[in-house]
mmCIF file of C-alpha atoms and ligand atoms in Angstrom:
data_model
loop_
_atom_site.group_PDB
_atom_site.id
_atom_site.type_symbol
_atom_site.label_atom_id
_atom_site.label_comp_id
_atom_site.label_asym_id
_atom_site.label_seq_id
_atom_site.Cartn_x
_atom_site.Cartn_y
_atom_site.Cartn_z
ATOM 1 C CA MET F 111 -29.499 -1.311 -6.569
ATOM 2 C CA SER F 112 -26.795 1.202 -7.394
ATOM 3 C CA THR F 113 -27.533 4.706 -8.601
ATOM 4 C CA PRO F 114 -27.445 4.867 -12.411
ATOM 5 C CA THR F 115 -23.937 5.576 -13.728
ATOM 6 C CA GLN F 116 -23.428 9.189 -14.615
ATOM 7 C CA GLY F 117 -21.476 9.661 -17.823
ATOM 8 C CA ARG F 118 -19.379 7.438 -20.046
ATOM 9 C CA LEU F 119 -16.651 5.080 -18.875
ATOM 10 C CA HIS F 120 -13.749 4.672 -21.278
ATOM 11 C CA VAL F 121 -11.413 1.655 -21.065
ATOM 12 C CA SER F 122 -8.094 2.284 -22.822
ATOM 13 C CA PHE F 123 -7.566 -1.385 -23.733
ATOM 14 C CA ARG F 124 -9.610 -4.434 -24.708
ATOM 15 C CA PRO F 125 -10.516 -6.093 -21.396
ATOM 16 C CA SER F 126 -10.622 -9.849 -20.770
ATOM 17 C CA ASP F 127 -13.958 -11.647 -21.310
ATOM 18 C CA ARG F 128 -14.648 -11.662 -17.562
ATOM 19 C CA ALA F 129 -13.955 -7.950 -17.210
ATOM 20 C CA HIS F 130 -16.065 -7.303 -20.303
ATOM 21 C CA GLN F 131 -18.999 -9.076 -18.668
ATOM 22 C CA ALA F 132 -18.601 -6.836 -15.616
ATOM 23 C CA LEU F 133 -18.616 -3.760 -17.845
ATOM 24 C CA GLU F 134 -21.876 -4.936 -19.435
ATOM 25 C CA THR F 135 -23.603 -4.843 -16.031
ATOM 26 C CA LEU F 136 -22.855 -1.121 -15.598
ATOM 27 C CA PRO F 137 -25.843 1.152 -16.096
ATOM 28 C CA GLY F 138 -24.079 3.806 -18.183
ATOM 29 C CA PRO F 139 -22.365 3.872 -21.577
ATOM 30 C CA VAL F 140 -18.967 2.189 -21.915
ATOM 31 C CA THR F 141 -16.403 2.490 -24.681
ATOM 32 C CA CYS F 142 -13.437 0.105 -24.958
ATOM 33 C CA ALA F 143 -10.339 0.159 -27.116
ATOM 34 C CA ALA F 144 -9.974 -2.748 -29.534
ATOM 35 C CA ASP F 145 -6.396 -3.723 -28.680
ATOM 36 C CA PRO F 146 -5.547 -5.577 -25.417
ATOM 37 C CA SER F 147 -2.184 -3.773 -25.376
ATOM 38 C CA GLY F 148 -3.825 -0.348 -25.262
ATOM 39 C CA GLN F 149 -4.153 2.742 -27.421
ATOM 40 C CA THR F 150 -1.797 5.196 -29.037
ATOM 41 C CA ARG F 151 -1.556 8.560 -27.325
ATOM 42 C CA ALA F 152 -3.571 10.195 -30.098
ATOM 43 C CA GLU F 153 -6.338 7.571 -29.847
ATOM 44 C CA LEU F 154 -6.527 7.928 -26.069
ATOM 45 C CA LEU F 155 -6.603 11.748 -26.174
ATOM 46 C CA SER F 156 -9.467 11.535 -28.641
ATOM 47 C CA ASP F 157 -11.477 8.773 -26.908
ATOM 48 C CA VAL F 158 -11.194 10.228 -23.395
ATOM 49 C CA ARG F 159 -12.872 13.467 -24.512
ATOM 50 C CA GLY F 160 -16.086 13.914 -22.491
ATOM 51 C CA ALA F 161 -15.632 10.684 -20.486
ATOM 52 C CA ALA F 162 -16.629 10.594 -16.804
ATOM 53 C CA ALA F 163 -14.317 7.673 -15.962
ATOM 54 C CA LEU F 164 -11.119 6.295 -17.423
ATOM 55 C CA VAL F 165 -9.868 2.762 -16.762
ATOM 56 C CA CYS F 166 -6.269 2.772 -17.955
ATOM 57 C CA LEU F 167 -2.982 0.882 -18.092
ATOM 58 C CA LEU F 168 0.399 1.753 -16.583
ATOM 59 C CA THR F 169 1.548 2.559 -20.122
ATOM 60 C CA ASP F 170 -1.007 5.396 -20.338
ATOM 61 C CA ARG F 171 0.475 8.721 -19.228
ATOM 62 C CA VAL F 172 -2.198 10.624 -17.330
ATOM 63 C CA ASP F 173 -0.947 14.207 -17.221
ATOM 64 C CA ALA F 174 -2.331 17.723 -17.619
ATOM 65 C CA GLU F 175 -2.579 17.274 -21.402
ATOM 66 C CA LEU F 176 -4.783 14.196 -21.010
ATOM 67 C CA LEU F 177 -6.901 15.812 -18.284
ATOM 68 C CA ASP F 178 -7.395 18.857 -20.531
ATOM 69 C CA ALA F 179 -8.410 16.557 -23.391
ATOM 70 C CA ALA F 180 -10.904 14.741 -21.150
ATOM 71 C CA GLY F 181 -12.495 17.980 -19.977
ATOM 72 C CA PRO F 182 -14.477 18.736 -16.809
ATOM 73 C CA SER F 183 -16.623 15.594 -17.001
ATOM 74 C CA LEU F 184 -13.771 13.307 -15.837
ATOM 75 C CA ARG F 185 -14.269 12.146 -12.205
ATOM 76 C CA ILE F 186 -12.081 9.085 -11.852
ATOM 77 C CA VAL F 187 -8.882 7.622 -13.303
ATOM 78 C CA ALA F 188 -8.697 3.925 -12.374
ATOM 79 C CA ASN F 189 -5.249 2.470 -13.064
ATOM 80 C CA MET F 190 -5.088 -1.291 -13.685
ATOM 81 C CA ALA F 191 -1.829 -1.475 -11.707
ATOM 82 C CA VAL F 192 -0.692 -0.879 -8.135
ATOM 83 C CA GLY F 193 2.149 1.407 -9.274
ATOM 84 C CA HIS F 194 0.795 4.809 -10.290
ATOM 85 C CA ASP F 195 3.937 6.657 -11.400
ATOM 86 C CA ASN F 196 2.258 7.071 -14.824
ATOM 87 C CA ILE F 197 -0.358 9.368 -13.274
ATOM 88 C CA ASP F 198 0.052 12.973 -12.159
ATOM 89 C CA VAL F 199 -1.911 12.381 -8.957
ATOM 90 C CA ALA F 200 -1.526 16.010 -7.799
ATOM 91 C CA ALA F 201 -2.922 17.332 -11.098
ATOM 92 C CA CYS F 202 -5.896 14.971 -10.754
ATOM 93 C CA ALA F 203 -6.475 16.035 -7.144
ATOM 94 C CA ALA F 204 -6.362 19.709 -8.147
ATOM 95 C CA ARG F 205 -9.262 19.016 -10.548
ATOM 96 C CA GLY F 206 -11.209 16.907 -8.036
ATOM 97 C CA ILE F 207 -10.512 13.695 -9.963
ATOM 98 C CA THR F 208 -10.164 10.505 -7.897
ATOM 99 C CA VAL F 209 -7.216 8.246 -8.745
ATOM 100 C CA THR F 210 -7.334 4.548 -7.870
ATOM 101 C CA ASN F 211 -4.953 1.592 -8.225
ATOM 102 C CA THR F 212 -5.130 -2.177 -7.655
ATOM 103 C CA PRO F 213 -3.234 -2.954 -4.432
ATOM 104 C CA GLY F 214 -3.255 -6.400 -2.860
ATOM 105 C CA VAL F 215 -4.665 -8.475 -5.721
ATOM 106 C CA LEU F 216 -1.291 -8.942 -7.445
ATOM 107 C CA ASP F 217 1.080 -9.436 -4.507
ATOM 108 C CA GLU F 218 1.437 -13.213 -4.794
ATOM 109 C CA ALA F 219 1.806 -13.260 -8.599
ATOM 110 C CA THR F 220 4.442 -10.516 -8.534
ATOM 111 C CA ALA F 221 6.365 -12.113 -5.671
ATOM 112 C CA ASP F 222 6.231 -15.459 -7.527
ATOM 113 C CA LEU F 223 7.913 -13.810 -10.498
ATOM 114 C CA ALA F 224 10.479 -11.995 -8.341
ATOM 115 C CA PHE F 225 11.360 -15.294 -6.681
ATOM 116 C CA ALA F 226 11.536 -16.995 -10.093
ATOM 117 C CA LEU F 227 14.073 -14.323 -11.099
ATOM 118 C CA LEU F 228 15.963 -14.828 -7.832
ATOM 119 C CA LEU F 229 16.308 -18.564 -8.532
ATOM 120 C CA ALA F 230 16.941 -18.175 -12.277
ATOM 121 C CA THR F 231 19.762 -15.679 -11.732
ATOM 122 C CA SER F 232 21.293 -17.328 -8.650
ATOM 123 C CA ARG F 233 21.375 -20.783 -10.275
ATOM 124 C CA ARG F 234 22.034 -19.504 -13.818
ATOM 125 C CA VAL F 235 18.966 -21.297 -15.227
ATOM 126 C CA VAL F 236 18.541 -19.271 -18.434
ATOM 127 C CA GLU F 237 22.269 -19.254 -19.201
ATOM 128 C CA ALA F 238 22.418 -23.044 -18.740
ATOM 129 C CA ASP F 239 19.315 -23.565 -20.898
ATOM 130 C CA ALA F 240 20.932 -21.563 -23.725
ATOM 131 C CA PHE F 241 24.091 -23.651 -23.337
ATOM 132 C CA VAL F 242 22.200 -26.950 -23.753
ATOM 133 C CA ARG F 243 20.327 -25.594 -26.783
ATOM 134 C CA SER F 244 23.625 -24.469 -28.359
ATOM 135 C CA GLY F 245 24.493 -28.117 -29.021
ATOM 136 C CA GLU F 246 27.917 -27.760 -27.469
ATOM 137 C CA PRO F 247 29.144 -31.138 -26.168
ATOM 138 C CA TRP F 248 28.991 -31.426 -22.370
ATOM 139 C CA SER F 249 29.090 -33.890 -19.512
ATOM 140 C CA TRP F 250 28.614 -33.495 -15.756
ATOM 141 C CA ARG F 251 31.528 -31.635 -14.212
ATOM 142 C CA PRO F 252 32.029 -29.962 -10.842
ATOM 143 C CA ASP F 253 32.433 -26.457 -12.267
ATOM 144 C CA LEU F 254 29.557 -26.417 -14.774
ATOM 145 C CA PHE F 255 27.281 -23.398 -14.209
ATOM 146 C CA VAL F 256 28.080 -23.111 -10.536
ATOM 147 C CA GLY F 257 26.029 -20.367 -8.875
ATOM 148 C CA LEU F 258 24.806 -19.031 -5.551
ATOM 149 C CA ASP F 259 23.399 -21.493 -2.973
ATOM 150 C CA VAL F 260 20.017 -19.967 -2.206
ATOM 151 C CA SER F 261 18.717 -22.075 0.660
ATOM 152 C CA SER F 262 21.941 -22.610 2.564
ATOM 153 C CA GLY F 263 22.022 -19.384 4.471
ATOM 154 C CA ALA F 264 21.992 -16.849 1.625
ATOM 155 C CA THR F 265 20.754 -13.401 2.632
ATOM 156 C CA LEU F 266 17.907 -11.676 0.814
ATOM 157 C CA GLY F 267 17.784 -7.872 1.067
ATOM 158 C CA ILE F 268 14.328 -6.414 0.417
ATOM 159 C CA VAL F 269 14.176 -2.749 -0.550
ATOM 160 C CA GLY F 270 10.549 -1.729 0.006
ATOM 161 C CA LEU F 271 8.945 -3.974 2.609
ATOM 162 C CA GLY F 272 5.312 -3.367 1.640
ATOM 163 C CA ARG F 273 2.725 -5.839 0.333
ATOM 164 C CA ILE F 274 4.877 -7.418 -2.402
ATOM 165 C CA GLY F 275 8.076 -7.156 -0.349
ATOM 166 C CA LEU F 276 6.395 -9.147 2.436
ATOM 167 C CA ALA F 277 5.100 -11.732 -0.058
ATOM 168 C CA MET F 278 8.699 -12.087 -1.283
ATOM 169 C CA ALA F 279 9.866 -12.499 2.323
ATOM 170 C CA ARG F 280 7.359 -15.341 2.886
ATOM 171 C CA ARG F 281 8.899 -17.198 -0.060
ATOM 172 C CA ALA F 282 12.428 -16.538 1.192
ATOM 173 C CA ARG F 283 11.448 -17.822 4.644
ATOM 174 C CA ALA F 284 10.320 -21.116 3.062
ATOM 175 C CA PHE F 285 13.791 -21.335 1.481
ATOM 176 C CA ASP F 286 15.477 -20.751 4.862
ATOM 177 C CA MET F 287 17.077 -17.526 3.703
ATOM 178 C CA ARG F 288 18.168 -14.841 6.123
ATOM 179 C CA ILE F 289 16.010 -11.799 5.373
ATOM 180 C CA VAL F 290 16.928 -8.153 5.841
ATOM 181 C CA ALA F 291 14.916 -5.142 4.691
ATOM 182 C CA THR F 292 14.999 -1.368 4.582
ATOM 183 C CA PRO F 293 12.821 0.332 7.224
ATOM 184 C CA SER F 294 9.150 0.610 6.337
ATOM 185 C CA ARG F 295 6.142 2.072 8.126
ATOM 186 C CA SER F 296 3.844 -0.635 6.727
ATOM 187 C CA ALA F 297 5.796 -3.816 7.642
ATOM 188 C CA GLY F 298 4.330 -4.390 11.142
ATOM 189 C CA GLU F 299 3.780 -7.696 12.894
ATOM 190 C CA GLU F 300 4.293 -9.953 9.880
ATOM 191 C CA ALA F 301 7.850 -8.658 9.434
ATOM 192 C CA ALA F 302 8.589 -9.531 13.056
ATOM 193 C CA ARG F 303 7.004 -12.987 12.676
ATOM 194 C CA LEU F 304 9.149 -13.646 9.582
ATOM 195 C CA GLY F 305 12.239 -12.633 11.542
ATOM 196 C CA ILE F 306 13.153 -9.800 9.197
ATOM 197 C CA GLU F 307 16.019 -7.572 10.349
ATOM 198 C CA THR F 308 15.796 -3.899 9.440
ATOM 199 C CA LEU F 309 18.879 -2.233 7.979
ATOM 200 C CA PRO F 310 19.556 1.115 6.308
ATOM 201 C CA LEU F 311 20.117 0.750 2.551
ATOM 202 C CA PRO F 312 23.966 0.936 2.546
ATOM 203 C CA ASP F 313 24.197 -1.808 5.211
ATOM 204 C CA LEU F 314 21.581 -3.924 3.411
ATOM 205 C CA LEU F 315 23.554 -3.714 0.150
ATOM 206 C CA VAL F 316 26.772 -4.850 1.831
ATOM 207 C CA THR F 317 25.028 -7.670 3.760
ATOM 208 C CA SER F 318 22.807 -9.203 1.064
ATOM 209 C CA ASP F 319 23.605 -11.937 -1.472
ATOM 210 C CA VAL F 320 20.438 -11.024 -3.362
ATOM 211 C CA VAL F 321 18.857 -7.555 -3.364
ATOM 212 C CA SER F 322 15.214 -7.447 -4.505
ATOM 213 C CA LEU F 323 13.514 -4.121 -5.203
ATOM 214 C CA HIS F 324 9.871 -3.621 -4.173
ATOM 215 C CA CYS F 325 9.590 0.123 -3.524
ATOM 216 C CA PRO F 326 7.458 2.450 -5.687
ATOM 217 C CA LEU F 327 9.024 4.753 -8.295
ATOM 218 C CA THR F 328 9.049 8.250 -6.800
ATOM 219 C CA PRO F 329 11.409 11.229 -7.142
ATOM 220 C CA GLU F 330 13.287 9.783 -4.091
ATOM 221 C CA THR F 331 13.699 6.275 -5.530
ATOM 222 C CA ARG F 332 14.736 7.266 -9.090
ATOM 223 C CA HIS F 333 18.258 5.808 -9.549
ATOM 224 C CA LEU F 334 18.232 4.567 -5.950
ATOM 225 C CA ILE F 335 20.567 1.842 -7.242
ATOM 226 C CA GLY F 336 23.489 3.348 -9.199
ATOM 227 C CA ALA F 337 27.202 2.649 -9.650
ATOM 228 C CA GLU F 338 28.080 3.224 -5.974
ATOM 229 C CA GLU F 339 25.262 0.996 -4.675
ATOM 230 C CA LEU F 340 26.227 -1.790 -7.112
ATOM 231 C CA ARG F 341 29.828 -1.524 -5.903
ATOM 232 C CA GLN F 342 28.569 -1.901 -2.318
ATOM 233 C CA MET F 343 26.688 -5.085 -3.293
ATOM 234 C CA GLY F 344 29.924 -6.660 -4.477
ATOM 235 C CA PRO F 345 31.084 -9.545 -6.711
ATOM 236 C CA GLY F 346 28.796 -12.592 -6.837
ATOM 237 C CA SER F 347 25.757 -10.658 -5.608
ATOM 238 C CA VAL F 348 22.439 -10.628 -7.485
ATOM 239 C CA LEU F 349 20.002 -7.781 -8.171
ATOM 240 C CA VAL F 350 16.316 -8.481 -8.851
ATOM 241 C CA ASN F 351 14.059 -5.671 -10.042
ATOM 242 C CA THR F 352 10.319 -6.255 -10.412
ATOM 243 C CA ALA F 353 9.427 -2.767 -9.131
ATOM 244 C CA ARG F 354 10.033 -0.057 -11.751
ATOM 245 C CA GLY F 355 12.933 0.331 -14.197
ATOM 246 C CA PRO F 356 14.064 3.889 -13.360
ATOM 247 C CA ILE F 357 14.809 2.835 -9.753
ATOM 248 C CA VAL F 358 18.018 1.367 -11.244
ATOM 249 C CA ASP F 359 20.582 3.284 -13.311
ATOM 250 C CA GLU F 360 20.517 0.825 -16.228
ATOM 251 C CA ALA F 361 23.789 1.985 -17.811
ATOM 252 C CA ALA F 362 25.575 1.581 -14.460
ATOM 253 C CA LEU F 363 23.982 -1.861 -14.038
ATOM 254 C CA ALA F 364 25.113 -3.012 -17.495
ATOM 255 C CA ALA F 365 28.671 -1.870 -16.687
ATOM 256 C CA ALA F 366 28.596 -3.605 -13.270
ATOM 257 C CA LEU F 367 27.392 -6.877 -14.813
ATOM 258 C CA ALA F 368 30.007 -6.691 -17.574
ATOM 259 C CA ASP F 369 33.010 -6.069 -15.317
ATOM 260 C CA GLY F 370 31.985 -8.412 -12.468
ATOM 261 C CA THR F 371 31.152 -5.684 -9.937
ATOM 262 C CA ILE F 372 28.021 -7.770 -9.254
ATOM 263 C CA GLY F 373 27.327 -11.354 -10.357
ATOM 264 C CA ALA F 374 23.912 -11.312 -12.031
ATOM 265 C CA ALA F 375 20.612 -9.486 -12.386
ATOM 266 C CA GLY F 376 17.000 -10.412 -13.057
ATOM 267 C CA LEU F 377 14.888 -7.623 -14.537
ATOM 268 C CA ASP F 378 11.157 -7.482 -15.227
ATOM 269 C CA VAL F 379 11.159 -3.709 -15.710
ATOM 270 C CA PHE F 380 13.362 -1.250 -17.603
ATOM 271 C CA GLU F 381 14.361 2.360 -17.377
ATOM 272 C CA ASP F 382 12.941 3.354 -20.760
ATOM 273 C CA GLU F 383 10.366 0.617 -21.306
ATOM 274 C CA PRO F 384 9.943 -1.131 -23.706
ATOM 275 C CA ALA F 385 13.497 -0.213 -24.780
ATOM 276 C CA VAL F 386 16.267 -2.195 -23.079
ATOM 277 C CA HIS F 387 19.819 -0.883 -22.724
ATOM 278 C CA PRO F 388 21.709 -2.521 -25.648
ATOM 279 C CA ASP F 389 24.608 -3.563 -23.398
ATOM 280 C CA LEU F 390 22.209 -5.642 -21.248
ATOM 281 C CA LEU F 391 20.965 -7.552 -24.301
ATOM 282 C CA ALA F 392 24.505 -8.773 -24.990
ATOM 283 C CA LEU F 393 25.212 -10.045 -21.448
ATOM 284 C CA PRO F 394 24.738 -13.695 -20.379
ATOM 285 C CA ASN F 395 24.398 -12.935 -16.652
ATOM 286 C CA VAL F 396 21.120 -11.029 -16.814
ATOM 287 C CA VAL F 397 17.603 -12.444 -17.206
ATOM 288 C CA LEU F 398 15.256 -10.070 -19.036
ATOM 289 C CA LEU F 399 11.452 -10.294 -18.853
ATOM 290 C CA PRO F 400 8.850 -8.031 -20.533
ATOM 291 C CA HIS F 401 7.138 -6.600 -17.398
ATOM 292 C CA ILE F 402 5.066 -9.721 -16.625
ATOM 293 C CA GLY F 403 5.172 -9.529 -12.807
ATOM 294 C CA SER F 404 1.393 -9.662 -12.356
ATOM 295 C CA ALA F 405 0.693 -11.771 -15.445
ATOM 296 C CA GLY F 406 -1.226 -14.618 -13.804
ATOM 297 C CA ARG F 407 -4.598 -15.280 -15.476
ATOM 298 C CA ALA F 408 -6.702 -14.934 -12.322
ATOM 299 C CA THR F 409 -4.542 -12.032 -11.109
ATOM 300 C CA ARG F 410 -5.074 -10.051 -14.301
ATOM 301 C CA ASP F 411 -8.839 -10.608 -14.007
ATOM 302 C CA ARG F 412 -8.778 -9.446 -10.372
ATOM 303 C CA MET F 413 -6.845 -6.317 -11.369
ATOM 304 C CA ALA F 414 -9.306 -5.445 -14.140
ATOM 305 C CA MET F 415 -12.328 -6.151 -11.911
ATOM 306 C CA LEU F 416 -10.952 -3.951 -9.124
ATOM 307 C CA ALA F 417 -10.227 -1.104 -11.563
ATOM 308 C CA ILE F 418 -13.761 -1.382 -12.964
ATOM 309 C CA ASP F 419 -15.237 -1.523 -9.450
ATOM 310 C CA ASN F 420 -13.364 1.656 -8.517
ATOM 311 C CA ALA F 421 -14.798 3.418 -11.572
ATOM 312 C CA ARG F 422 -18.294 2.045 -10.909
ATOM 313 C CA ALA F 423 -18.210 3.240 -7.294
ATOM 314 C CA VAL F 424 -17.136 6.799 -8.067
ATOM 315 C CA LEU F 425 -19.657 7.112 -10.896
ATOM 316 C CA ALA F 426 -22.371 5.916 -8.487
ATOM 317 C CA GLY F 427 -21.348 8.506 -5.907
ATOM 318 C CA GLU F 428 -19.772 5.939 -3.542
ATOM 319 C CA PRO F 429 -16.255 5.997 -2.072
ATOM 320 C CA ALA F 430 -13.632 4.297 -4.260
ATOM 321 C CA PRO F 431 -12.508 0.946 -2.754
ATOM 322 C CA THR F 432 -8.785 1.582 -3.341
ATOM 323 C CA PRO F 433 -8.009 5.294 -3.748
ATOM 324 C CA VAL F 434 -4.487 6.668 -4.197
ATOM 325 C CA HIS F 435 -3.885 9.485 -1.750
ATOM 326 C CA PRO F 436 -2.068 12.499 -3.218
HETATM 327 P P1 NAP C 540 3.483 -1.006 -1.115
HETATM 328 O O1 NAP C 540 2.692 -2.011 -0.348
HETATM 329 O O2 NAP C 540 3.083 0.427 -1.067
HETATM 330 O O3 NAP C 540 5.006 -1.180 -0.684
HETATM 331 C C1 NAP C 540 6.008 -0.300 -1.078
HETATM 332 C C2 NAP C 540 7.012 -0.225 0.048
HETATM 333 O O4 NAP C 540 8.124 0.575 -0.385
HETATM 334 C C3 NAP C 540 6.467 0.411 1.330
HETATM 335 O O5 NAP C 540 6.790 -0.434 2.418
HETATM 336 C C4 NAP C 540 7.242 1.714 1.434
HETATM 337 O O6 NAP C 540 7.544 2.081 2.766
HETATM 338 C C5 NAP C 540 8.523 1.366 0.712
HETATM 339 N N1 NAP C 540 9.301 2.518 0.261
HETATM 340 C C6 NAP C 540 8.863 3.708 -0.200
HETATM 341 N N2 NAP C 540 9.909 4.510 -0.510
HETATM 342 C C7 NAP C 540 11.026 3.809 -0.214
HETATM 343 C C8 NAP C 540 12.408 4.096 -0.282
HETATM 344 N N3 NAP C 540 12.866 5.291 -0.711
HETATM 345 N N4 NAP C 540 13.290 3.148 0.126
HETATM 346 C C9 NAP C 540 12.847 1.941 0.586
HETATM 347 N N5 NAP C 540 11.536 1.614 0.679
HETATM 348 C C10 NAP C 540 10.646 2.538 0.278
HETATM 349 O O7 NAP C 540 3.484 -1.373 -2.683
HETATM 350 P P2 NAP C 540 3.348 -2.813 -3.348
HETATM 351 O O8 NAP C 540 1.920 -3.107 -3.607
HETATM 352 O O9 NAP C 540 4.139 -3.783 -2.581
HETATM 353 O O10 NAP C 540 4.032 -2.510 -4.776
HETATM 354 C C11 NAP C 540 5.378 -2.088 -4.850
HETATM 355 C C12 NAP C 540 5.745 -1.687 -6.263
HETATM 356 O O11 NAP C 540 5.879 -2.853 -7.073
HETATM 357 C C13 NAP C 540 4.689 -0.858 -6.993
HETATM 358 O O12 NAP C 540 4.819 0.524 -6.687
HETATM 359 C C14 NAP C 540 4.977 -1.146 -8.453
HETATM 360 O O13 NAP C 540 5.814 -0.151 -8.980
HETATM 361 C C15 NAP C 540 5.713 -2.477 -8.424
HETATM 362 N N6 NAP C 540 4.962 -3.556 -9.095
HETATM 363 C C16 NAP C 540 5.474 -4.139 -10.218
HETATM 364 C C17 NAP C 540 4.797 -5.179 -10.832
HETATM 365 C C18 NAP C 540 5.333 -5.852 -12.068
HETATM 366 O O14 NAP C 540 4.552 -6.267 -12.907
HETATM 367 N N7 NAP C 540 6.629 -5.999 -12.227
HETATM 368 C C19 NAP C 540 3.577 -5.636 -10.321
HETATM 369 C C20 NAP C 540 3.071 -5.021 -9.177
HETATM 370 C C21 NAP C 540 3.779 -3.973 -8.566
HETATM 371 P P3 NAP C 540 6.437 2.771 3.736
HETATM 372 O O15 NAP C 540 5.525 1.669 4.140
HETATM 373 O O16 NAP C 540 7.253 3.282 4.852
HETATM 374 O O17 NAP C 540 5.759 3.821 2.892
#
């Protein structure tokens, strides 16, 4: 039996049925937003007032203004995402508020989508689909939508060899790709078993046919990939970004795709989400997805359940299962 929940838990979105059932088992009061896509800023600032726990989305900005609105009762902010660049973790720590995320439960789903983008961009799947739908007459010909051979020795460069980066590497290994990655403290034995070579970023960019980003968004990684890095990647190369939009200078990317500096890009995330740079929308050699990396049904349930479990634990006076360390 857990200690009765102290204070109200507010969920900034309408949770799935399974997550809702979990919320109903909590001993304390729970309030939930009505919309699965979340709340407006004004609604959230109002509803978080006096809450002891907040379960939120990556689209919710948790900053000093929100913490002030919540007041001294707030003890935990549980993000339903592994990335936590939407949360001022230092400001939370200064007020004794625990921040948690959802690591591990979305690795396979996100790597699946990154690999789908790798294949779609390399083999020009979306471009070719649009061509068939256009009704233009065609017949088999040797030069129709020729792209990059993925499983005949192409090199994948992984920037950010953590949980999702390693899951991406496992897929690339099954496709017989050569795999290189930027140095990482967390890679360990699995990286060695997968035969991953470690290279500094400039060497990785020059070496790789496909560069896939899996690092977090931090002050150091903002615009990690700009005009110079795209030039280093070179013509015919492919960039995949399922990490966070601001890691790539989107204007520089649009220019590089337009003038052939690189061959193609697959993007699940954008610099100023949900806005997309208008030049990207006009280009055929970029695949654009609306931030659906972790959007597997079971994965989304696992993310919500882990976020709720983090909130439940802190409210019951237990350690959070997956805390973010400031
Ligand atoms: P993780 O396990 O913490 O891995 C991140 C890796 O990036 C770590 O190996 C880290 O190295 C490395 N890194 C940090 N700074 C770097 C830099 N400047 N250059 C190169 N590598 C750097 O995180 P994860 O669970 O794999 O998630 C990665 C990111 O994916 C999240 O932060 C999130 O933004 C994004 N994501 C997106 C979606 C989506 O829907 N599109 C879904 C899930 C996650 P160390 O080990 O040395 O610290």
